[in-house]
Tab-separated table of C-alpha atoms in Angstrom:
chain	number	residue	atom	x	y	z
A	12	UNK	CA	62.214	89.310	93.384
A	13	UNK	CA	62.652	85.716	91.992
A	14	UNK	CA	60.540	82.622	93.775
A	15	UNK	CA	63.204	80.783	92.907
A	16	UNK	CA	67.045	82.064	93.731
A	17	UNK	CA	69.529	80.101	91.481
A	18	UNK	CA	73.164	79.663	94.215
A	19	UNK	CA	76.684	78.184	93.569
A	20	UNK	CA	77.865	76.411	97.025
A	21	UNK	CA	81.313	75.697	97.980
A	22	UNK	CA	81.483	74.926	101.768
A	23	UNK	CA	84.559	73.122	101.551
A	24	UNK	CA	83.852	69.697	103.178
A	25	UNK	CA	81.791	72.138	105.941
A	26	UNK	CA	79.839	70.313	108.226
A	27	UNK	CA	76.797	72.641	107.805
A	28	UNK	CA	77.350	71.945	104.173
A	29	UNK	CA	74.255	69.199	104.283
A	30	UNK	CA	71.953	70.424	106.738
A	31	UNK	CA	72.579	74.163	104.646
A	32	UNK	CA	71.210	72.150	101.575
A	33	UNK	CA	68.146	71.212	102.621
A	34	UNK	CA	66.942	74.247	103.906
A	35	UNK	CA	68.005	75.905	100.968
A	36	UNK	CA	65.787	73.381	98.972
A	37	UNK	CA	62.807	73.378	101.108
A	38	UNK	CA	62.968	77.459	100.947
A	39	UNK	CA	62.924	77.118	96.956
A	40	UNK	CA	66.615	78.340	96.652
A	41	UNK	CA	68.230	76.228	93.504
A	42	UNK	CA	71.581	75.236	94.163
A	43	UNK	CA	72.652	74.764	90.261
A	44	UNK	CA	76.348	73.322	91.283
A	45	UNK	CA	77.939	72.258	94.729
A	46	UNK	CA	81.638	73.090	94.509
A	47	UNK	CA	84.601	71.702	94.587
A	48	UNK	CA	87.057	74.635	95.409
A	49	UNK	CA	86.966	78.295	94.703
A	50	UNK	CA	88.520	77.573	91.161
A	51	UNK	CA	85.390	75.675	90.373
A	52	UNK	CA	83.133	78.279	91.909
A	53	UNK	CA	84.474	81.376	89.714
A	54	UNK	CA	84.673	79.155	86.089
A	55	UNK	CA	80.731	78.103	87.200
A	56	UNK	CA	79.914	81.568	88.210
A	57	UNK	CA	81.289	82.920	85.119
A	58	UNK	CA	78.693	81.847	83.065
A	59	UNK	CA	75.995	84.410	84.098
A	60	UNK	CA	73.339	81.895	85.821
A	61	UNK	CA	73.181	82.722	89.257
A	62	UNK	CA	73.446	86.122	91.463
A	63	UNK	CA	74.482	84.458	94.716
A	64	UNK	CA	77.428	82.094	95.836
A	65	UNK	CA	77.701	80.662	99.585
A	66	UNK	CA	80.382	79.845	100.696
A	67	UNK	CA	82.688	78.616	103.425
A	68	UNK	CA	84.218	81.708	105.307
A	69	UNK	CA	87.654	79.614	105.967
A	70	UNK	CA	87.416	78.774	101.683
A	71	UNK	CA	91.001	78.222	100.680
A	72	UNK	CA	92.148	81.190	98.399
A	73	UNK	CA	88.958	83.200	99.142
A	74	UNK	CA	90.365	87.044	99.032
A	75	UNK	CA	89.707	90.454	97.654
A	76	UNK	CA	90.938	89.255	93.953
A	77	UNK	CA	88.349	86.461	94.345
A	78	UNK	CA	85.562	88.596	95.266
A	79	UNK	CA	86.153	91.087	92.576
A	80	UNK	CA	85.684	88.275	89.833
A	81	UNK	CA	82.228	87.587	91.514
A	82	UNK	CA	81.293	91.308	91.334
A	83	UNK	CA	82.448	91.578	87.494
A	84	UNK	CA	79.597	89.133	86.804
A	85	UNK	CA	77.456	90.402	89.134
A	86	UNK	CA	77.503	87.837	91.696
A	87	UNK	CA	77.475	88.449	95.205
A	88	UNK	CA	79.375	86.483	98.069
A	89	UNK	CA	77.447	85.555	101.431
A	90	UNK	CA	79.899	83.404	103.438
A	91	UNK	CA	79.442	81.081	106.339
A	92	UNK	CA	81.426	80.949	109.026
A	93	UNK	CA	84.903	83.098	109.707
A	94	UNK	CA	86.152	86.284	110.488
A	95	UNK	CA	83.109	88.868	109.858
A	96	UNK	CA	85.224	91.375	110.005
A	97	UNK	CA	87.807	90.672	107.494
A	98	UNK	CA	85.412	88.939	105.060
A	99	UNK	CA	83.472	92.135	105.308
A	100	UNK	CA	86.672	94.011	103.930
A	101	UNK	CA	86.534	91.857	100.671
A	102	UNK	CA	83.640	92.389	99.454
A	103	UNK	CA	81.056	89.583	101.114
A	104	UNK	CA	78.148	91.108	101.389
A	105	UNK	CA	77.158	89.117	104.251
A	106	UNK	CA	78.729	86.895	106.967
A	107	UNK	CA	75.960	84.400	108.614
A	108	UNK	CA	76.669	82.026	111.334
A	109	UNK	CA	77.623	78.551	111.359
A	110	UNK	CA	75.228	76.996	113.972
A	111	UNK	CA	71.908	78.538	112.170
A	112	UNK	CA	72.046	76.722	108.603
A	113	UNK	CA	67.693	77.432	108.650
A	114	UNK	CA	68.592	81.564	108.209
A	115	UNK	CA	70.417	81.011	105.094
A	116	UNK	CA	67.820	81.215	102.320
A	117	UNK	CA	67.034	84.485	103.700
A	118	UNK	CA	70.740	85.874	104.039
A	119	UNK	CA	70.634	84.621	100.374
A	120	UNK	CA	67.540	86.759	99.488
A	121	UNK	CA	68.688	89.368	101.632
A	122	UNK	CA	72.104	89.196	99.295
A	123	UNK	CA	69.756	90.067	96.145
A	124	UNK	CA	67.890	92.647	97.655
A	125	UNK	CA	70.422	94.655	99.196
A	126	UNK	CA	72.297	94.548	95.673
A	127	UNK	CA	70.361	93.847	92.780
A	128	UNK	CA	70.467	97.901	91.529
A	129	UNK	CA	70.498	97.321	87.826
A	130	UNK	CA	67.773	98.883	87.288
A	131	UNK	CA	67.408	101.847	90.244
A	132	UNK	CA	63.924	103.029	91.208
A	133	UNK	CA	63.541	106.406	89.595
A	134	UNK	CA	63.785	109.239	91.322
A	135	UNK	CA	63.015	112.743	90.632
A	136	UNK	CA	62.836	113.398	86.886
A	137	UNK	CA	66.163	114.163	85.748
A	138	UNK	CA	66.413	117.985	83.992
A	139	UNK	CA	69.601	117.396	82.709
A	140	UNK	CA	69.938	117.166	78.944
A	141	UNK	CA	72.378	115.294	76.557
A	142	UNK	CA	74.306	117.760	74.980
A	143	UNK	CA	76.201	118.121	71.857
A	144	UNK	CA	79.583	119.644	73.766
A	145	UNK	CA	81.057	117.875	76.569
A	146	UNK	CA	81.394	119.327	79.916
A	147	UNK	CA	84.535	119.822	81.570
A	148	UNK	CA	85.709	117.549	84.659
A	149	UNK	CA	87.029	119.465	87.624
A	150	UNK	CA	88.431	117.137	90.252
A	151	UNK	CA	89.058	118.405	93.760
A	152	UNK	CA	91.831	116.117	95.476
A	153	UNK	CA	93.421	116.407	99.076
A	154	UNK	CA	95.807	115.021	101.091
A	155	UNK	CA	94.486	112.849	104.600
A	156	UNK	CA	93.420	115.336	107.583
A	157	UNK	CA	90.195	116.500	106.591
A	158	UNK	CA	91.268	119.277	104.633
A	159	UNK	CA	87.943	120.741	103.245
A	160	UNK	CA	87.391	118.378	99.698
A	161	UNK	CA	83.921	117.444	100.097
A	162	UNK	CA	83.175	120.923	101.470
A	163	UNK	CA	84.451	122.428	98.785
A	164	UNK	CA	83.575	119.983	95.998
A	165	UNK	CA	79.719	120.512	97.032
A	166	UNK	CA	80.291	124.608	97.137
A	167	UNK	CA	81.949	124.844	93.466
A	168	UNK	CA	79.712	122.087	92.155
A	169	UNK	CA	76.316	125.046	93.636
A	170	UNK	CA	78.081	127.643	92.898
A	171	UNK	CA	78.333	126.645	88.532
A	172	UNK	CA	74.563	125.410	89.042
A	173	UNK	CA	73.758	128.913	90.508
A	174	UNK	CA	74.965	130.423	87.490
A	175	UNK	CA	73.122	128.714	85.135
A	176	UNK	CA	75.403	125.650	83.922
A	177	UNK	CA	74.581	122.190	84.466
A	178	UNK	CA	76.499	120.910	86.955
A	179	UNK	CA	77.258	116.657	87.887
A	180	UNK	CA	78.613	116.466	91.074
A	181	UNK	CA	80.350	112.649	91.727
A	182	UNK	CA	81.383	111.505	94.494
A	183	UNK	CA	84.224	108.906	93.879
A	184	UNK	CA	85.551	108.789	97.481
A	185	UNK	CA	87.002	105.247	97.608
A	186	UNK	CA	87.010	105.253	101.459
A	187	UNK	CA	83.328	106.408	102.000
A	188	UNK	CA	82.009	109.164	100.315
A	189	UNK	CA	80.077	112.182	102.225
A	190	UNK	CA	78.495	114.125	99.541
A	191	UNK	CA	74.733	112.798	100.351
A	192	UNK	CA	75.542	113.418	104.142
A	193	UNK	CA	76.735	116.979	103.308
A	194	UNK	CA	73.572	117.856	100.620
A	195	UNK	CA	71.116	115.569	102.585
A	196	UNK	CA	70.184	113.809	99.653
A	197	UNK	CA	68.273	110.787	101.362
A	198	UNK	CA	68.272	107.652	98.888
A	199	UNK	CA	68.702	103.823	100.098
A	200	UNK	CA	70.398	103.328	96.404
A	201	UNK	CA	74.130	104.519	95.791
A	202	UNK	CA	74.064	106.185	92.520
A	203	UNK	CA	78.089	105.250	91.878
A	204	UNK	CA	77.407	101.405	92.631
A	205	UNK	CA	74.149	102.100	90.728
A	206	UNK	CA	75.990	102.896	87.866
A	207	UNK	CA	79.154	100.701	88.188
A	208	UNK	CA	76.678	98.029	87.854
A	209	UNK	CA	74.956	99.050	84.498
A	210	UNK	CA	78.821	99.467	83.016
A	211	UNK	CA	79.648	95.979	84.190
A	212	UNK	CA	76.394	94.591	82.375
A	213	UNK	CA	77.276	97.103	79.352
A	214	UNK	CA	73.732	98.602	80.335
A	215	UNK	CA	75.064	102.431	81.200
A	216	UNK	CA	72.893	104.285	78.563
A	217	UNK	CA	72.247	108.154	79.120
A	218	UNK	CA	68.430	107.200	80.049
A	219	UNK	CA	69.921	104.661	82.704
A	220	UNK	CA	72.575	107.076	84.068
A	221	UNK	CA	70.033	109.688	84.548
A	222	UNK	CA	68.098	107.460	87.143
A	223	UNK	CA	71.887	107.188	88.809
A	224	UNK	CA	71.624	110.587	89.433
A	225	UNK	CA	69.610	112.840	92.073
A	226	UNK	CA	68.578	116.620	91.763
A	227	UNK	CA	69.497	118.291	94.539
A	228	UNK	CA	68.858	122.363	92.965
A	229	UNK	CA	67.908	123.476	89.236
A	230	UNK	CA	70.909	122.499	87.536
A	231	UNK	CA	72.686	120.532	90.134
A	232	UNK	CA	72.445	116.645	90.050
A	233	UNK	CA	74.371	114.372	92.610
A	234	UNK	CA	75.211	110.889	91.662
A	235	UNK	CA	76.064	109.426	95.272
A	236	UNK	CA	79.040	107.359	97.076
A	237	UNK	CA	79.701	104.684	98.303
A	238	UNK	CA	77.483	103.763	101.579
A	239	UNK	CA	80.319	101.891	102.945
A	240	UNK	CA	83.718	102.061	102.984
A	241	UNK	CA	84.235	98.227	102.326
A	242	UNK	CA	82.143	98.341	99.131
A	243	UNK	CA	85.020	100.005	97.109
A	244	UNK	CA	85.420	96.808	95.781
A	245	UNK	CA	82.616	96.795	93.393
A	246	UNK	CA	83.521	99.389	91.621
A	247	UNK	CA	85.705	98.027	89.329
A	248	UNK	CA	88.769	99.509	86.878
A	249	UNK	CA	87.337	101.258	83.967
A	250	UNK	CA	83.873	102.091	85.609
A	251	UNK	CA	84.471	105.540	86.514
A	252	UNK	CA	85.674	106.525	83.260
A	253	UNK	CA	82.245	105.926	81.802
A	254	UNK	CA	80.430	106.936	84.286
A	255	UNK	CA	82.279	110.279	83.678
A	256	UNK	CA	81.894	109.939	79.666
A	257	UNK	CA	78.451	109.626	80.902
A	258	UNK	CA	78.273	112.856	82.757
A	259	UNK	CA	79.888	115.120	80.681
A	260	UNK	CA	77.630	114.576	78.163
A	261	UNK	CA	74.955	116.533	80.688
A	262	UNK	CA	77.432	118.846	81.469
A	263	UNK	CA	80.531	120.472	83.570
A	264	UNK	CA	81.569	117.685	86.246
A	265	UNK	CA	83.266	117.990	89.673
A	266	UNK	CA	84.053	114.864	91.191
A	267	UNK	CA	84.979	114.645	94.891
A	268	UNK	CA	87.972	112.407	95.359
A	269	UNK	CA	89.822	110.187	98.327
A	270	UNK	CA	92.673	111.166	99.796
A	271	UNK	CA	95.495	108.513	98.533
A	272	UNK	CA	96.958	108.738	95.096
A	273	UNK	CA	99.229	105.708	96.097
A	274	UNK	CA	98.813	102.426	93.589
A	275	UNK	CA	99.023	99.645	95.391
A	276	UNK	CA	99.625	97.603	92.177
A	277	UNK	CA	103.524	99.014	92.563
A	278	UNK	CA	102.842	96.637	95.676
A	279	UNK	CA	102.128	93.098	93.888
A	280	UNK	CA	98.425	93.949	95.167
A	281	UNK	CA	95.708	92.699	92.257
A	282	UNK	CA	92.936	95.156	93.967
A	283	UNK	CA	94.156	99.111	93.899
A	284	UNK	CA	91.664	100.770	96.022
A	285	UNK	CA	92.321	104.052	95.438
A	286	UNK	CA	92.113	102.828	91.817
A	287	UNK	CA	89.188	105.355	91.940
A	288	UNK	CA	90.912	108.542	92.986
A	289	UNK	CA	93.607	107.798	90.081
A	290	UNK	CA	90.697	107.270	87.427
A	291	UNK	CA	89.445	110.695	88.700
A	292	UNK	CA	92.337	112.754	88.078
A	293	UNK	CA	93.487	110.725	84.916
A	294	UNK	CA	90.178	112.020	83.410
A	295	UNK	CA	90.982	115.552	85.030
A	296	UNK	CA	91.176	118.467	82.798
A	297	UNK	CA	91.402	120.689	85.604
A	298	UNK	CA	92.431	119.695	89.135
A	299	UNK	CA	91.707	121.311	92.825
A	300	UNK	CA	94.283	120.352	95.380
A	301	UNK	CA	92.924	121.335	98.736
A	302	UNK	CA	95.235	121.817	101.409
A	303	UNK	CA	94.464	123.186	105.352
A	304	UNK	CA	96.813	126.338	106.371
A	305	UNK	CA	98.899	125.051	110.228
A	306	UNK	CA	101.998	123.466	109.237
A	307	UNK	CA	100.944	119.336	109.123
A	308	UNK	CA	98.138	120.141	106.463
A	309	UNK	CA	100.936	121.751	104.062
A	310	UNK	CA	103.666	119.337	104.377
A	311	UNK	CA	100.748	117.053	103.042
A	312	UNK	CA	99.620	119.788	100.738
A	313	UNK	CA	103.625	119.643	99.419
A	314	UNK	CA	103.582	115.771	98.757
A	315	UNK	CA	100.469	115.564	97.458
A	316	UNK	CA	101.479	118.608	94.909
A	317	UNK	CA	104.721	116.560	93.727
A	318	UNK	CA	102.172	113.594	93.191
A	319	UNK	CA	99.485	115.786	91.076
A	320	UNK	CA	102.567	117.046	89.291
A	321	UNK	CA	103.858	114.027	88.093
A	322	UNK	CA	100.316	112.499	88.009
A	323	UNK	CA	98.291	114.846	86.264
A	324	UNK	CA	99.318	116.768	83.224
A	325	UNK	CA	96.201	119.392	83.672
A	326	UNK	CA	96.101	122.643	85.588
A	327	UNK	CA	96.158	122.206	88.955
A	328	UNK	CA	94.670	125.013	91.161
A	329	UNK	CA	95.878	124.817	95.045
A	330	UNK	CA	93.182	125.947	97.595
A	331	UNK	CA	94.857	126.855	100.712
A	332	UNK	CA	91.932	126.294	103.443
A	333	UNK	CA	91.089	127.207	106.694
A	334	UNK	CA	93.481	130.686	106.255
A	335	UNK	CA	93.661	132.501	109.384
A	336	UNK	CA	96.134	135.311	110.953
A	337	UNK	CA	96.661	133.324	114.019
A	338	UNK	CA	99.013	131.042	112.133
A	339	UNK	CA	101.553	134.096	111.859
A	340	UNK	CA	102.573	133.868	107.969
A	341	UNK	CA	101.625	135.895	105.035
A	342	UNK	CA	99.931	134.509	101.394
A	343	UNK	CA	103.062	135.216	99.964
A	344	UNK	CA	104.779	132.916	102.275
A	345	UNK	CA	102.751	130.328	101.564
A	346	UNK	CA	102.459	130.937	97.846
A	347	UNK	CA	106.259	130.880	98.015
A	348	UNK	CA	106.044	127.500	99.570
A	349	UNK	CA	103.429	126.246	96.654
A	350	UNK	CA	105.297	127.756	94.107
A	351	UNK	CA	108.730	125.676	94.982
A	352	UNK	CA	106.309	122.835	94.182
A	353	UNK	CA	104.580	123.145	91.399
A	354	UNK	CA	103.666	125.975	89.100
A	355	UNK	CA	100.173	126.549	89.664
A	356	UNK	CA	97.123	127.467	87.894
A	357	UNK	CA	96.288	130.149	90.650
A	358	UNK	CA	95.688	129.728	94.588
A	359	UNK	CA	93.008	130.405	96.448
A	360	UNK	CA	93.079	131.300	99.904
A	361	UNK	CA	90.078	129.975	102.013
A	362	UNK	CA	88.885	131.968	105.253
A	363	UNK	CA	88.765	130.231	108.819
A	364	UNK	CA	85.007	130.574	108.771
A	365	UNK	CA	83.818	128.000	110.937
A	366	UNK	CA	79.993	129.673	111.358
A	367	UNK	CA	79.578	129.242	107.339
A	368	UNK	CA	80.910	125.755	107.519
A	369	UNK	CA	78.784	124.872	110.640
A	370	UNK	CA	75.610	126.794	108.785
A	371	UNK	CA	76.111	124.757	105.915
A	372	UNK	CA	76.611	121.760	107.601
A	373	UNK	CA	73.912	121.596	109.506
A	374	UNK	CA	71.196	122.783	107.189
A	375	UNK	CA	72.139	119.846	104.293
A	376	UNK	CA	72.975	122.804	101.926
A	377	UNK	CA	75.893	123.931	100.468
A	378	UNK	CA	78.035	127.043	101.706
A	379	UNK	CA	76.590	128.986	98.663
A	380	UNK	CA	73.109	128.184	99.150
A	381	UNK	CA	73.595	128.996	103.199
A	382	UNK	CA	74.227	132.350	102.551
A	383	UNK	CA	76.281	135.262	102.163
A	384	UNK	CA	79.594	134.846	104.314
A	385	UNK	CA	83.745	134.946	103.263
A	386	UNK	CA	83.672	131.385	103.231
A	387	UNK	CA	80.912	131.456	99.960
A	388	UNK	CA	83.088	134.926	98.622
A	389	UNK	CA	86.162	132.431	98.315
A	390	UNK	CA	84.154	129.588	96.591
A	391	UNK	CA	82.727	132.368	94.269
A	392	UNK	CA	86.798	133.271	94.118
A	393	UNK	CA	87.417	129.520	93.082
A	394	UNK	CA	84.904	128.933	90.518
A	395	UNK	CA	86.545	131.913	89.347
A	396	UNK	CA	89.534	130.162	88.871
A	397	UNK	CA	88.503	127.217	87.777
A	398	UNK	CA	85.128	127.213	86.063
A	399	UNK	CA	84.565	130.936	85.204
A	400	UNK	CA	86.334	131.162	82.189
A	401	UNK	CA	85.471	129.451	78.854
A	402	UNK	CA	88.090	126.868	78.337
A	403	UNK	CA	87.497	123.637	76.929
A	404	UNK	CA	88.100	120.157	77.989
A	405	UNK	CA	91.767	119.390	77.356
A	406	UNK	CA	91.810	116.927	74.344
A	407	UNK	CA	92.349	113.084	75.058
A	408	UNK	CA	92.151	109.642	73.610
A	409	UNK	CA	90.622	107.122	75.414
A	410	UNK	CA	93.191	104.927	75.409
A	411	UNK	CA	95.343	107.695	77.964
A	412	UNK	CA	92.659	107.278	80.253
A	413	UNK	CA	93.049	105.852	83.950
A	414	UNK	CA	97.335	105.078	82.745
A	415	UNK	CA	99.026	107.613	84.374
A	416	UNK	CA	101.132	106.640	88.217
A	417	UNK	CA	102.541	108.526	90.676
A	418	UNK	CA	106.102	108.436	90.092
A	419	UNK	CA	108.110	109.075	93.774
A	420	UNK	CA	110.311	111.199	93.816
């Protein structure tokens, strides 16, 4: 940590703007420029030279588009003043209070600390080698309703580690990822902002990207979420593709997805936060569309399959979860239903096995390291499915990556 932290201020003719500026100077905190307006404040933060701004929480023009062109440079926001709440949604790390312009040197240091992930702290050594194939990407998508995607995600990810391929699970849930919660993997760092930091600064090398990641069983590494929902906004366009270059390199990848394949940029919005889940299943070349079996988790399982089939031009294999005889229809009714759809890769029927799931759950392991049970016989079934076989990544340029839109119908 710096003696000296190097600020931009724009308080916007603030009152605390003076009394803010000499604590900031007695505290050693360098404010390089003072502001005239938030178009001032992102052409002077542009130049690399500082990693904080403060600003005025009622800033004219300070939104989520504003914010992101702070995080490209690796800049964080601390505002004073205004709604915590809503600023929090944008992307300022921190919101201090008007009438205490003495605490700001440390909200400014506390902006650096909580941030400043570069470089993460090492953790376990990674085992995972660079290898001359690349890995394929599985991505496990769902509809909203809790369907079973993280659950699921973790259990196929074990279940390829258990049988002796290297296996990068991601968690690229734009709205707050579970994966660490589900595997207990207890680290103050997220691995995905880890890493979507090292892209912005051009820095994401496989040595770097290795400390992203944590082992969580021989052959299984974890590169973590996001430990908030309201920091979607650093991760940028463009950063999950390399982070998934990055990973396939290792070996096979199953990224955990959100639950929205809607672009907001068909809106007029600058900021697509499930820009993300769309990255993930652009770079799919194989996708697992997770659906629960009582009637309001398959209408959703039905729109979300016309998305992934205008959306995806991969495989697409539909896990029907949560199957159980009290709902009073057959597979083939429901495989009728899937198939009027989409023509799938296979399906994959899921038991009702809430003691598994609870097991699991409870121990920090996944349902195929918790033990025989029909819940880690259908997993087994999926990987099956989906990873058993010895196809190959489906061929694609670069360029095709992260372009394709869900098309309504």
């Amino acid at each position: 940590m710096r003696d000296r932290v190097p600020v931009l201020v724009a308080a916007g003719g603030e009152t605390w703007e003076a009394p803010a500026l000499r604590a900031l100077a007695e505290a050693s905190v360098v404010v390089l420029k003072r502001c005239v307006d938030l178009t001032d404040l992102l052409a002077s933060a542009s130049a690399g030279t500082v990693g904080v701004v403060l600003v005025s929480g009622e800033l004219a023009g300070l939104d989520a588009d504003a914010v992101m062109q702070l995080l490209r440079v690796d800049v964080r926001c601390v505002a004073v003043g205004g709604d915590a709440e809503a600023l929090g949604r944008l992307g300022v790390v921190e919101v201090h209070p008007v009438d205490d312009p003495a605490g700001l040197p440390d909200a400014v240091r506390r902006a650096v600390r909580q941030d400043l992930v570069l470089d993460p702290e090492p953790g376990p050594e990674s085992r995972l080698e660079v290898r001359a194939d690349r890995g394929r990407t599985v991505v496990v998508h769902g509809p909203a309703g809790a369907p079973g995607r993280t659950l699921l995600a973790t259990g196929l990810a074990a279940e390829h580690a258990r049988r002796g391929a290297p296996t990068v699970l991601v968690d690229a849930d734009p709205h707050g990822g579970a994966v660490a919660q589900h595997l207990v993997v207890l680290d103050e760092v997220s691995g995905l902002l880890a890493a979507a930091r090292l892209v912005n600064a051009g820095g994401l090398d496989a040595r770097s990207f290795a400390r992203c990641r944590r082992e969580v069983t021989p052959g299984l590494e974890v590169l973590t979420g996001l430990p908030r929902p309201d920091r979607w906004v650093e991760a940028r366009p463009g950063v999950l593709d390399a982070v998934l270059e990055r990973a396939s390199e290792v070996g096979d990848v199953v990224v955990d997805t959100g639950f929205s394949l809607e672009d907001d940029a068909d809106l007029g919005r600058g900021l697509v936060r499930n820009q993300l889940t769309l990255d993930a299943v652009a770079a799919a070349d194989h996708v697992v569309a997770v659906g629960s079996a009582e009637p309001v988790g398959l209408a959703r399982l039905a729109r979300t399959l016309v998305d992934l089939r205008d959306l995806a031009p991969v495989p697409v294999t539909v896990v029907v979860n949560r199957m159980r005889d009290s709902l009073g229809w057959s597979r083939r009714d429901i495989l009728g239903m899937v198939e009027g759809y989409v023509r799938p890769a296979g399906v994959v029927f899921v038991p009702d096995d809430r003691a598994a799931a609870d097991r699991a759950l409870v121990a920090g392991r996944s349902v195929v390291e918790a033990g025989a049970s029909p819940l880690a016989s259908a997993v087994a079934e999926l990987h099956e499915a989906v990873l058993g076989g010895a196809g190959q990544p489906v061929k694609r340029s670069s360029a095709g990556r992260g372009r394709w839109r869900c098309r309504r119908p």
